PDB file of C-alpha atoms in Angstrom:
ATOM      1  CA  UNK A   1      49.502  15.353  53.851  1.00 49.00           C
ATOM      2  CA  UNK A   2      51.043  13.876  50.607  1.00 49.00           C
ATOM      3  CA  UNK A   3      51.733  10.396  49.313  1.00 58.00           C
ATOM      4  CA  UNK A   4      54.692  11.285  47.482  1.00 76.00           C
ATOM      5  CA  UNK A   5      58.348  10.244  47.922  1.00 90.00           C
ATOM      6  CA  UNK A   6      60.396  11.503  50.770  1.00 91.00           C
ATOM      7  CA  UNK A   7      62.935  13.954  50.049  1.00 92.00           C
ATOM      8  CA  UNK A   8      67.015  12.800  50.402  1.00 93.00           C
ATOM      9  CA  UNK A   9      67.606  15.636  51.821  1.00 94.00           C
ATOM     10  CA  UNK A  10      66.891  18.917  53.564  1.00 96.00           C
ATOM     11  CA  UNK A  11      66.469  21.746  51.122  1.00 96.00           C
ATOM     12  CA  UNK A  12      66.664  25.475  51.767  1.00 96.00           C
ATOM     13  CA  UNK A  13      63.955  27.732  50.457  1.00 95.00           C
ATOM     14  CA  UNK A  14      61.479  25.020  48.131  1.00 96.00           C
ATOM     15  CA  UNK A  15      59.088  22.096  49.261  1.00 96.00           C
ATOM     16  CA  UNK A  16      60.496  19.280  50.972  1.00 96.00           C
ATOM     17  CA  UNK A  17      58.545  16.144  51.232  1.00 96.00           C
ATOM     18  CA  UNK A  18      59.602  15.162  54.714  1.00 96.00           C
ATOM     19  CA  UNK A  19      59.002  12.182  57.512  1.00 96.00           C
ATOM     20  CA  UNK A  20      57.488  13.061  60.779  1.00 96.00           C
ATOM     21  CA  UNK A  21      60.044  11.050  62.944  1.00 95.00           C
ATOM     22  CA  UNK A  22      59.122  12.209  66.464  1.00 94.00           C
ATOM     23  CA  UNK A  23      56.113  14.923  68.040  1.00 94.00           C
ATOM     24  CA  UNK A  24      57.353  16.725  70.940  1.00 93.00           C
ATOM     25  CA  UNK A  25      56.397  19.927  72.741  1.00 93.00           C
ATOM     26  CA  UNK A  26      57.920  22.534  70.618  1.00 93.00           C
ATOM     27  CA  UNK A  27      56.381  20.718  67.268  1.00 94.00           C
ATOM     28  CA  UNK A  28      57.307  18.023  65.040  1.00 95.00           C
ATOM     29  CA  UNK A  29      61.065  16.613  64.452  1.00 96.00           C
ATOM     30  CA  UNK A  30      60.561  15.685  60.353  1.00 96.00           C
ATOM     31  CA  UNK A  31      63.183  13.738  58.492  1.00 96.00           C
ATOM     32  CA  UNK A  32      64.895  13.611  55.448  1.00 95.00           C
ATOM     33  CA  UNK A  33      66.207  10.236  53.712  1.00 93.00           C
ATOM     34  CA  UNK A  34      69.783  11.395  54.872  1.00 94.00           C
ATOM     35  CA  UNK A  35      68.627  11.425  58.552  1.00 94.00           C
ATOM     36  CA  UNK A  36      68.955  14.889  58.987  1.00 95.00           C
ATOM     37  CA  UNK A  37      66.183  16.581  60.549  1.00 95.00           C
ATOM     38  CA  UNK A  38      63.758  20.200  60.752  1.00 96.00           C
ATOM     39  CA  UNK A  39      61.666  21.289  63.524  1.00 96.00           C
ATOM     40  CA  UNK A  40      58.039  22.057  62.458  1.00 96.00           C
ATOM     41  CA  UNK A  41      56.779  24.232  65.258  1.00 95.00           C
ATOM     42  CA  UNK A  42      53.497  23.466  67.011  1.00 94.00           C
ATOM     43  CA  UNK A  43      51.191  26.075  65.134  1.00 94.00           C
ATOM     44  CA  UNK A  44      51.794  24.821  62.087  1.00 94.00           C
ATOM     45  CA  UNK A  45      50.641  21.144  63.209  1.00 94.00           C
ATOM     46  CA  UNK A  46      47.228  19.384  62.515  1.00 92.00           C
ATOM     47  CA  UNK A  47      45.582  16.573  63.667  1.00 91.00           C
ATOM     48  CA  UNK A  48      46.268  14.484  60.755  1.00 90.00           C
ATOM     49  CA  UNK A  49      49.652  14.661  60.752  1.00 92.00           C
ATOM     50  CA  UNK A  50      50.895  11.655  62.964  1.00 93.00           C
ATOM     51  CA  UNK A  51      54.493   9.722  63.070  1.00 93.00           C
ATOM     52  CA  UNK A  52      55.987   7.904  60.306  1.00 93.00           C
ATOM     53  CA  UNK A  53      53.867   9.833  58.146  1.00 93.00           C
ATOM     54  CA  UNK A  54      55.007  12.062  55.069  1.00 95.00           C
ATOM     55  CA  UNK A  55      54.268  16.219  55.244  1.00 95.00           C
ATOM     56  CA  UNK A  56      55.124  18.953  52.258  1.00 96.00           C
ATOM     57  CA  UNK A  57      56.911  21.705  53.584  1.00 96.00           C
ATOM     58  CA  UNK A  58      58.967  25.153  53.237  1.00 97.00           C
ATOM     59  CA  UNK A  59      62.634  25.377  54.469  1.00 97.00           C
ATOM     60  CA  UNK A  60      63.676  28.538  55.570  1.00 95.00           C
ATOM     61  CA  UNK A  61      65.957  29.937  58.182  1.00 92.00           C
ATOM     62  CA  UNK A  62      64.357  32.016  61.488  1.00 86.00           C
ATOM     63  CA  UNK A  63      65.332  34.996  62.730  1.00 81.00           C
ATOM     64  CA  UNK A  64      68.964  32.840  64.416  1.00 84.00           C
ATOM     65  CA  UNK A  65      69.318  31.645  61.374  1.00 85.00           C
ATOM     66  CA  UNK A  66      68.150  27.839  62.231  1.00 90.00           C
ATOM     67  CA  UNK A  67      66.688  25.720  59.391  1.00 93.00           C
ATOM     68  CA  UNK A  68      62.819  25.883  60.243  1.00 95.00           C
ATOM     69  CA  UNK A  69      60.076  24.260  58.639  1.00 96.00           C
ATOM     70  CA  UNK A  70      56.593  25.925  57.595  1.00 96.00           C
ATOM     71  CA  UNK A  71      53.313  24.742  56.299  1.00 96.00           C
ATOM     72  CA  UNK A  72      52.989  28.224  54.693  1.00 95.00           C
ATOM     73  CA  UNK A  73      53.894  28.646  51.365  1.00 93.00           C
ATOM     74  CA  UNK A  74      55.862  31.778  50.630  1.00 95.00           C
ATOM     75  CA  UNK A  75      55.072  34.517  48.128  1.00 91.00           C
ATOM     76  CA  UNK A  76      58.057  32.861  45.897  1.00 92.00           C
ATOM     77  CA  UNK A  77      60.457  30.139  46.469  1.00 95.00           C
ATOM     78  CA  UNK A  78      64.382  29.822  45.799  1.00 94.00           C
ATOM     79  CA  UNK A  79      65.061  30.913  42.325  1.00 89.00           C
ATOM     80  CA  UNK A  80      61.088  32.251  41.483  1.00 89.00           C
ATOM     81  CA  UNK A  81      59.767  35.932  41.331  1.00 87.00           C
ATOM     82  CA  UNK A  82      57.108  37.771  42.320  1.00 88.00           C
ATOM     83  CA  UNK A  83      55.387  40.934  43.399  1.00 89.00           C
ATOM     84  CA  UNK A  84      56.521  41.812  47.021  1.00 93.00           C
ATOM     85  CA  UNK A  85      55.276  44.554  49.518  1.00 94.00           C
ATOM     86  CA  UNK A  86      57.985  46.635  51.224  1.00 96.00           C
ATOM     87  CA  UNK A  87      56.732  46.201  55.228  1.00 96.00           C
ATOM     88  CA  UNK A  88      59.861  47.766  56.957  1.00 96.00           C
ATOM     89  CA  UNK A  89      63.216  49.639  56.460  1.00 96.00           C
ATOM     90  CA  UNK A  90      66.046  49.368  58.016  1.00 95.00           C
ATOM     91  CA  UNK A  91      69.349  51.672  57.291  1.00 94.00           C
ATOM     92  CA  UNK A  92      71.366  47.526  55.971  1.00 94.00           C
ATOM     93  CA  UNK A  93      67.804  46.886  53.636  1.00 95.00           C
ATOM     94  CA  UNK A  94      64.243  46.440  53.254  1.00 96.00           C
ATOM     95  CA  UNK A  95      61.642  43.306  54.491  1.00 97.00           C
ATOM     96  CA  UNK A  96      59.109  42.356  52.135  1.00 96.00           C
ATOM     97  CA  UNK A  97      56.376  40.479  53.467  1.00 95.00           C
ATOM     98  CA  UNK A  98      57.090  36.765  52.820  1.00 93.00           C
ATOM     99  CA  UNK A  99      53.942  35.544  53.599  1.00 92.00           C
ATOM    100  CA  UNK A 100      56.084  33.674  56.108  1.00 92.00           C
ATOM    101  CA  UNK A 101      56.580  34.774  60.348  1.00 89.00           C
ATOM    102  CA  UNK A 102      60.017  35.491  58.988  1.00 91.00           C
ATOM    103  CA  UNK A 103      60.100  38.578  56.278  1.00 94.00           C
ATOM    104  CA  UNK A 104      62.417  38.731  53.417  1.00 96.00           C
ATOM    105  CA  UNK A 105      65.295  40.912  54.202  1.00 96.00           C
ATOM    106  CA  UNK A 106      66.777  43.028  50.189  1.00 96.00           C
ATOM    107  CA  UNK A 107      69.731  44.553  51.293  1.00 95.00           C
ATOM    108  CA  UNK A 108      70.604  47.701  50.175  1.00 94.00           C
ATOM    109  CA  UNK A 109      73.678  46.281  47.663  1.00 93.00           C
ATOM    110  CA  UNK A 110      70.562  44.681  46.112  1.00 93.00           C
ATOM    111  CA  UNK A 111      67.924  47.152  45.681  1.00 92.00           C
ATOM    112  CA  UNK A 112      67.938  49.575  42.430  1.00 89.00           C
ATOM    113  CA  UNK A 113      66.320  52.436  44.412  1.00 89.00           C
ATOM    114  CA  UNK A 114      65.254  53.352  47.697  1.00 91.00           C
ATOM    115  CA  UNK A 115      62.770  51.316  49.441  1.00 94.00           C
ATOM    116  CA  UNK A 116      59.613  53.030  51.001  1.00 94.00           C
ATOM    117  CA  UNK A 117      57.207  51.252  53.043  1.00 96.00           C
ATOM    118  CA  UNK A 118      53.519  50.367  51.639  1.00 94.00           C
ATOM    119  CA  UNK A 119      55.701  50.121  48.130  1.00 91.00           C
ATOM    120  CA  UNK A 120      55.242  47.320  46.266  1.00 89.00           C
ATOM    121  CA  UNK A 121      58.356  45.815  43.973  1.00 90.00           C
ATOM    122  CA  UNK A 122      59.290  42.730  41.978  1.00 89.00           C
ATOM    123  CA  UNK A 123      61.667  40.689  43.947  1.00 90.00           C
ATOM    124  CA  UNK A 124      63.628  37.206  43.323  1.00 90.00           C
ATOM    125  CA  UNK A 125      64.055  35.242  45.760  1.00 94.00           C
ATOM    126  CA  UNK A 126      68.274  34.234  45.532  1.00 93.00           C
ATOM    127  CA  UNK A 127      70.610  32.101  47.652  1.00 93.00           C
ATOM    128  CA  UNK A 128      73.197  34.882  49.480  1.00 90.00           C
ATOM    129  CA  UNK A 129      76.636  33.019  49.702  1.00 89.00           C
ATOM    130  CA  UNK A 130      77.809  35.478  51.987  1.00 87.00           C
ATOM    131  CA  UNK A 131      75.377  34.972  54.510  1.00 85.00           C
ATOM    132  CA  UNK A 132      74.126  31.490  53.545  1.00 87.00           C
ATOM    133  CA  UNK A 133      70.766  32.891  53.781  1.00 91.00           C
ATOM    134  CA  UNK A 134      67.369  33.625  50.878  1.00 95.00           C
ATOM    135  CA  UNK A 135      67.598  37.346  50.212  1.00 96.00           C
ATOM    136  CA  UNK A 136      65.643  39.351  47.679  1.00 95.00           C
ATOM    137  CA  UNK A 137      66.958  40.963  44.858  1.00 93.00           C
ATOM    138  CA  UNK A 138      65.433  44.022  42.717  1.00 89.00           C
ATOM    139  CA  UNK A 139      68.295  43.596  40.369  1.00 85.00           C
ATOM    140  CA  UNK A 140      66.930  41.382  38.392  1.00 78.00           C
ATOM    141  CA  UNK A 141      69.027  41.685  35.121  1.00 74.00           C
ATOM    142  CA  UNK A 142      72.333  40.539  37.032  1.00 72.00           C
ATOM    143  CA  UNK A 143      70.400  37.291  38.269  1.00 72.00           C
ATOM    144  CA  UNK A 144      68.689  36.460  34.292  1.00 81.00           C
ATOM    145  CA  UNK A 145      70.543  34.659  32.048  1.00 82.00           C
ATOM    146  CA  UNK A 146      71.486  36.317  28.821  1.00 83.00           C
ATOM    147  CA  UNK A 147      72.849  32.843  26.654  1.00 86.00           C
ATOM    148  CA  UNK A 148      68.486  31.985  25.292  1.00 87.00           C
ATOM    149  CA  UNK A 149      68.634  28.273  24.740  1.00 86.00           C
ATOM    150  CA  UNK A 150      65.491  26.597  23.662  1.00 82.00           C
ATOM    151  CA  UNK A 151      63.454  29.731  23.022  1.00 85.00           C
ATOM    152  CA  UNK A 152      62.829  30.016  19.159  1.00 85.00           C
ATOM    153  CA  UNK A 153      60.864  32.430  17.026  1.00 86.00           C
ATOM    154  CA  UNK A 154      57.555  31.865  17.397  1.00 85.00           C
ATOM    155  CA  UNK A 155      57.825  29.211  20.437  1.00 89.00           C
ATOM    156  CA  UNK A 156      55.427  29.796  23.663  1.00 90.00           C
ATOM    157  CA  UNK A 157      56.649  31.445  26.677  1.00 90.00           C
ATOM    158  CA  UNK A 158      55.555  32.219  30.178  1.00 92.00           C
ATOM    159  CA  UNK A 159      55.813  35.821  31.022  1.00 91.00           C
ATOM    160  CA  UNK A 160      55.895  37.677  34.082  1.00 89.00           C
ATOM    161  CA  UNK A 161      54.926  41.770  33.700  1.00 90.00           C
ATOM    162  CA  UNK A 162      57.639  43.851  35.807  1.00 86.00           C
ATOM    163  CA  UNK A 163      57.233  47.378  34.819  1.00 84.00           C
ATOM    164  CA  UNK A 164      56.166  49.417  31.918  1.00 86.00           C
ATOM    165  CA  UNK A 165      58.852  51.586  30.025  1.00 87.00           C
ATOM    166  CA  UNK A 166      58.417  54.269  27.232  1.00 90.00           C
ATOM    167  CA  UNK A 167      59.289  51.190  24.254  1.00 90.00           C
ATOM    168  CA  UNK A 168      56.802  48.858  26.589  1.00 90.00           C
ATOM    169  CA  UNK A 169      56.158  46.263  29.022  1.00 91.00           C
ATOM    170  CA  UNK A 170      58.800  44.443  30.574  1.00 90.00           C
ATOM    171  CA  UNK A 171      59.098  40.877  31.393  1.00 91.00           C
ATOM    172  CA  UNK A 172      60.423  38.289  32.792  1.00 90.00           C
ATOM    173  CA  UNK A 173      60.847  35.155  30.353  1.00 91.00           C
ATOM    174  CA  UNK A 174      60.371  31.357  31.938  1.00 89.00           C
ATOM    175  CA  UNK A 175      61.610  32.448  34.842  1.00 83.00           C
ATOM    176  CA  UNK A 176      65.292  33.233  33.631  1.00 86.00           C
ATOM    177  CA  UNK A 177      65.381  35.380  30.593  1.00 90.00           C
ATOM    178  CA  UNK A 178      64.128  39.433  30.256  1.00 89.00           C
ATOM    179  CA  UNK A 179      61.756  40.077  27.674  1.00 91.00           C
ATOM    180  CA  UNK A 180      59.538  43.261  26.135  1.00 92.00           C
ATOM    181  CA  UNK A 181      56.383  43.164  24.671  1.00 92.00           C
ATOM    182  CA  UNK A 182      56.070  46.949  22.481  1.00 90.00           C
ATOM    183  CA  UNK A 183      53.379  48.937  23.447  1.00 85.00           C
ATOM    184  CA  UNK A 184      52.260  48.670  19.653  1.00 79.00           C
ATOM    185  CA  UNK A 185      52.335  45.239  19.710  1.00 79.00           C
ATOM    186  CA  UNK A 186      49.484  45.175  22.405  1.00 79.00           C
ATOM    187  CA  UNK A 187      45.737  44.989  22.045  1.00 72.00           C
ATOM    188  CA  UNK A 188      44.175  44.541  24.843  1.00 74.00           C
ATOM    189  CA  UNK A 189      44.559  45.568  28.356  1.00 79.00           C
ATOM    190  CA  UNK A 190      48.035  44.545  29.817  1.00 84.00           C
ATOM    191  CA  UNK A 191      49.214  45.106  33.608  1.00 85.00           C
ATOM    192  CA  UNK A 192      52.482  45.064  35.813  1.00 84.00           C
ATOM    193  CA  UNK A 193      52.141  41.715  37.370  1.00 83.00           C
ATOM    194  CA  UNK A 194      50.243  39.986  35.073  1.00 87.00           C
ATOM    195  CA  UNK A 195      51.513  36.412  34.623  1.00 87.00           C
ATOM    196  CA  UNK A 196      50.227  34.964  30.973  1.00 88.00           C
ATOM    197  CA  UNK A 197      51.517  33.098  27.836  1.00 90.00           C
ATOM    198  CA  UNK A 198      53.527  34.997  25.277  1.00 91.00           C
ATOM    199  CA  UNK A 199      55.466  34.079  21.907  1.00 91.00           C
ATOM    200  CA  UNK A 200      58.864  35.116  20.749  1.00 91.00           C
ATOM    201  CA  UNK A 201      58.991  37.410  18.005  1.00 88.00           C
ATOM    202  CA  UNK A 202      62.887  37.515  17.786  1.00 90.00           C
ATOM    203  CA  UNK A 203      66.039  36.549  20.273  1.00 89.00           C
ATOM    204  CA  UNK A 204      68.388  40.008  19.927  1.00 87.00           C
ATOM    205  CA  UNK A 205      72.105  39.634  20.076  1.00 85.00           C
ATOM    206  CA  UNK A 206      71.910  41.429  23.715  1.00 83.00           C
ATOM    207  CA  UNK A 207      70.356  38.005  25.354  1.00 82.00           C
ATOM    208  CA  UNK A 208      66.892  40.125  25.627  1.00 86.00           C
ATOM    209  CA  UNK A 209      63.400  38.715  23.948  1.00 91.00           C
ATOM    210  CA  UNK A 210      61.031  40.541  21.593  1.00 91.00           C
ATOM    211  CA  UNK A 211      58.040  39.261  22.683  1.00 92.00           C
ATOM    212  CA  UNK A 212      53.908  39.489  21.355  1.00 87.00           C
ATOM    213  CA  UNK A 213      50.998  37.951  23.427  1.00 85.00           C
ATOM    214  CA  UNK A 214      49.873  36.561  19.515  1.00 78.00           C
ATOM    215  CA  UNK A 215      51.129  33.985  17.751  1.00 74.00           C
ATOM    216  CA  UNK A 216      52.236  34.699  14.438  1.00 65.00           C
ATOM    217  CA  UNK A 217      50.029  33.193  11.522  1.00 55.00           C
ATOM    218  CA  UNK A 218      47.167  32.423  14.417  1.00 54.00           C
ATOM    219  CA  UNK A 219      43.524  32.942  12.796  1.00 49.00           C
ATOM    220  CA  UNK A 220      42.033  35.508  15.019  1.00 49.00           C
ATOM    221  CA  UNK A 221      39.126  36.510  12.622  1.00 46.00           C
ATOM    222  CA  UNK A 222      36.689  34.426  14.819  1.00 51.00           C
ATOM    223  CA  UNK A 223      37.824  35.548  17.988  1.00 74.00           C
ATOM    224  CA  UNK A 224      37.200  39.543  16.753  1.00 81.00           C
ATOM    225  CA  UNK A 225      34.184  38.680  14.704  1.00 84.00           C
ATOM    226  CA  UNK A 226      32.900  37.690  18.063  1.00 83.00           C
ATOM    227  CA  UNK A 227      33.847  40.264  20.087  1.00 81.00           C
ATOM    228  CA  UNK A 228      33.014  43.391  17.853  1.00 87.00           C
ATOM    229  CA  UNK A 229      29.262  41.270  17.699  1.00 87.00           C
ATOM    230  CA  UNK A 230      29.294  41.167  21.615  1.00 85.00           C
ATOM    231  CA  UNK A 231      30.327  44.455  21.921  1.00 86.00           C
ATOM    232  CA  UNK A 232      27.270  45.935  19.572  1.00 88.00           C
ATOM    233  CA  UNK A 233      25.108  43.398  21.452  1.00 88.00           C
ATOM    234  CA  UNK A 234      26.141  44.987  25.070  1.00 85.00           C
ATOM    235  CA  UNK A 235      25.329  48.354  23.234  1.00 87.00           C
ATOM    236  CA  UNK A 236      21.820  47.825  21.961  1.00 86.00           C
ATOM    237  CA  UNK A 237      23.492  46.968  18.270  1.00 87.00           C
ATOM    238  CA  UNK A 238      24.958  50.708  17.442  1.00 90.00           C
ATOM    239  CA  UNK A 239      28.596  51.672  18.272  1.00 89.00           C
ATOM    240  CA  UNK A 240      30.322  54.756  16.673  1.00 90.00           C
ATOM    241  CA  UNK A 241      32.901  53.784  15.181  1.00 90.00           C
ATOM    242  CA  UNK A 242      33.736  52.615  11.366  1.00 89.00           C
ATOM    243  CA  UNK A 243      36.444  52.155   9.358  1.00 90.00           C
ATOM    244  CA  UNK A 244      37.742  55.516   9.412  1.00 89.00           C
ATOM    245  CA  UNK A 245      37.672  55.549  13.686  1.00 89.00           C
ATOM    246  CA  UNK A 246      40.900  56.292  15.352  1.00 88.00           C
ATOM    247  CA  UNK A 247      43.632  53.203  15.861  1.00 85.00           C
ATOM    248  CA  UNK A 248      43.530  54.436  19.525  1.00 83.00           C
ATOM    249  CA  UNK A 249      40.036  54.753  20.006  1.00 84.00           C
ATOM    250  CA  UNK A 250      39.724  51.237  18.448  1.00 85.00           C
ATOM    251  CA  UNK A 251      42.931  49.465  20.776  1.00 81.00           C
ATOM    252  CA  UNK A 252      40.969  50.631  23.763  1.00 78.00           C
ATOM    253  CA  UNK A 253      37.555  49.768  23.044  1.00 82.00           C
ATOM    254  CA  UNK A 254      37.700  46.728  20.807  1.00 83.00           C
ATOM    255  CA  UNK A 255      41.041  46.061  22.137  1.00 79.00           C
ATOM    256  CA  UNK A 256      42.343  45.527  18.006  1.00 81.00           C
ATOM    257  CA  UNK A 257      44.645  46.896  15.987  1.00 82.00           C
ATOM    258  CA  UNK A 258      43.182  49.414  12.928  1.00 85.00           C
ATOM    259  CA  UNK A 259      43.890  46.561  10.555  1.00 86.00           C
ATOM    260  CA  UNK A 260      42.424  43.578  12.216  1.00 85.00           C
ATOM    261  CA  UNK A 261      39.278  46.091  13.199  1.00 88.00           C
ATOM    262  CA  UNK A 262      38.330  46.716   9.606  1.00 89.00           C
ATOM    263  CA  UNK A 263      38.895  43.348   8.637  1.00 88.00           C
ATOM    264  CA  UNK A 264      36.885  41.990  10.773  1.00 89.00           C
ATOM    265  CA  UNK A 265      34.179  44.741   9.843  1.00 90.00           C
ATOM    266  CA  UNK A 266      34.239  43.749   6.202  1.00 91.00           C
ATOM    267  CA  UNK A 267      34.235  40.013   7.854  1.00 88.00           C
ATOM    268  CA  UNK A 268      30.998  40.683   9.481  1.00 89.00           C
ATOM    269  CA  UNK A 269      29.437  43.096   6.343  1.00 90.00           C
ATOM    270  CA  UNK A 270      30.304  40.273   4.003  1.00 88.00           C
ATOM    271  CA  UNK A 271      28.714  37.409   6.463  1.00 87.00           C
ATOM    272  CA  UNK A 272      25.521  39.983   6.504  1.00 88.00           C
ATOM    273  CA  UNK A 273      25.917  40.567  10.164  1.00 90.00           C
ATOM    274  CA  UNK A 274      26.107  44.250  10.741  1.00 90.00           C
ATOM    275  CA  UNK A 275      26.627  47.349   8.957  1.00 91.00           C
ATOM    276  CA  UNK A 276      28.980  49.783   8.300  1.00 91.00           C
ATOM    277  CA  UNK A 277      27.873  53.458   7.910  1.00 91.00           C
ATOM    278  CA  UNK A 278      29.220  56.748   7.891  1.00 90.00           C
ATOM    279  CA  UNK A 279      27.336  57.108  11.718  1.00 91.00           C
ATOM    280  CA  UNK A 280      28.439  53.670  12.794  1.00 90.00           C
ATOM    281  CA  UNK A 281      28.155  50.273  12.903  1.00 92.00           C
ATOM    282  CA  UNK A 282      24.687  48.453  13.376  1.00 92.00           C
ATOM    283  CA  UNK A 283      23.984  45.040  13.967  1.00 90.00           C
ATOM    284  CA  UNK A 284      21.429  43.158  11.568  1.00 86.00           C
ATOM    285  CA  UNK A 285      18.472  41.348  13.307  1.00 72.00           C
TER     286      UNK A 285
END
């Protein structure tokens, strides 16, 4: 249930704050301010939801392509991405599974590649004027917007991880712009699918972001001071490694780059800490 304001009208494929205006066998009749209405079909209804009272749901079309109402919320909404599992093929497209009774049909015009089932694949969810229906799409740069307004060097982003490529990860940007975060920008472990806060490092002529999960000029000294301690802590206060350790060695188990390892070494050395030797570093009681 929900106190907030009814919606003016009904809206495919995102929340709609709607009035129950009549119960009846098949489910609930709910209203918008225009006086159009949805069905909301019996299994989605609960005990608290009575007439003349408000309800949040998703608008979607069923399998005769009538409006319908759900309770459910989908894996993504009109307009959003996400991480979709291929359930079924079909020789016109693919269904992803929704989350919804209804799956999400790609059709083949929209896919980059075959679809397998069992395969997972980022998907946005689009408005198909052909068929007045939400399809997927796979094709994600014709659907991102390559004019970057409001996105400045150095200004926080959120990012969405969509596949890894020889120069890096890429990324979707807020939701309308495509991104890349280097692979030697990155110290610490980094997924497909991961959804986290980024900062642009430069806006290319091309539309696409240069992106690092750091801000520039950020004081990280603390942060690595305490995690190189932590680290010698989990390992009884030895770890082999010192300044001379390999830059790979030290992105995967400190998750730093060479230069921020050593200074945080001499950080620590000079704050009488740990110590540095030829065998490793030790921890000082």
């Amino acid at each position: 249930m929900t106190e907030n304001i009814q919606s003016d009208f009904l809206e495919l494929g995102v929340i709609n704050t709607l009035l129950i205006d009549r119960l009846t066998t098949p489910g609930a009749y709910l209203m918008a301010r225009d006086g159009e209405d949805v069905l909301l079909p019996g299994p989605y209804l609960t005990p608290e939801m009575k007439e003349r009272t408000l309800v949040d749901v998703f608008l979607y079309t069923d399998s005769e392509d009538r409006l319908v109402a759900t309770t459910n919320k989908p894996v993504a909404m009109l307009d959003e991405f996400a991480l979709f599992t291929v359930v079924d093929v079909a020789p016109f497209g693919a269904f992803m599974d929704w989350g919804l009774s209804k799956d999400l049909l790609v059709p083949n015009m929209f896919q980059k590649t075959k679809f397998e089932v069992g395969e997972k694949r980022f998907i946005k969810v689009i408005y198909d004027e052909r068929t007045h229906r939400l399809v997927g799409t796979e094709k994600v740069g014709d659907v991102l917007d390559k004019k970057v307004k409001g996105l400045a060097v150095n200004k926080e982003a959120q990012i969405l991880v969509i596949s890894k490529t020889p120069l890096g990860f890429k990324c979707i940007v807020d939701d309308k712009y495509e991104g890349l975060i280097y692979h030697n920008e990155i110290f610490e472990t980094i997924n497909v699918g991961d959804k986290r806060t980024a900062y642009v490092k430069s806006v290319r002529k091309d539309g696409n972001i240069d992106l690092t999960l750091r801000k520039a000029g950020s004081k990280k000294s603390g942060n690595s001071d305490e995690k190189v301690l932590s680290l010698l802590k989990e390992n009884k206060g030895i770890m082999p490694y010192n300044y001379k350790s390999d830059a790979e060695l030290i992105k995967d188990i400190f998750g730093l780059s060479k230069k921020e390892f050593k200074r945080t070494l001499t950080s620590l050395v000079d704050a009488g800490k740990i110590e540095v030797k030829d065998t490793g570093i030790y921890i000082k009681a």
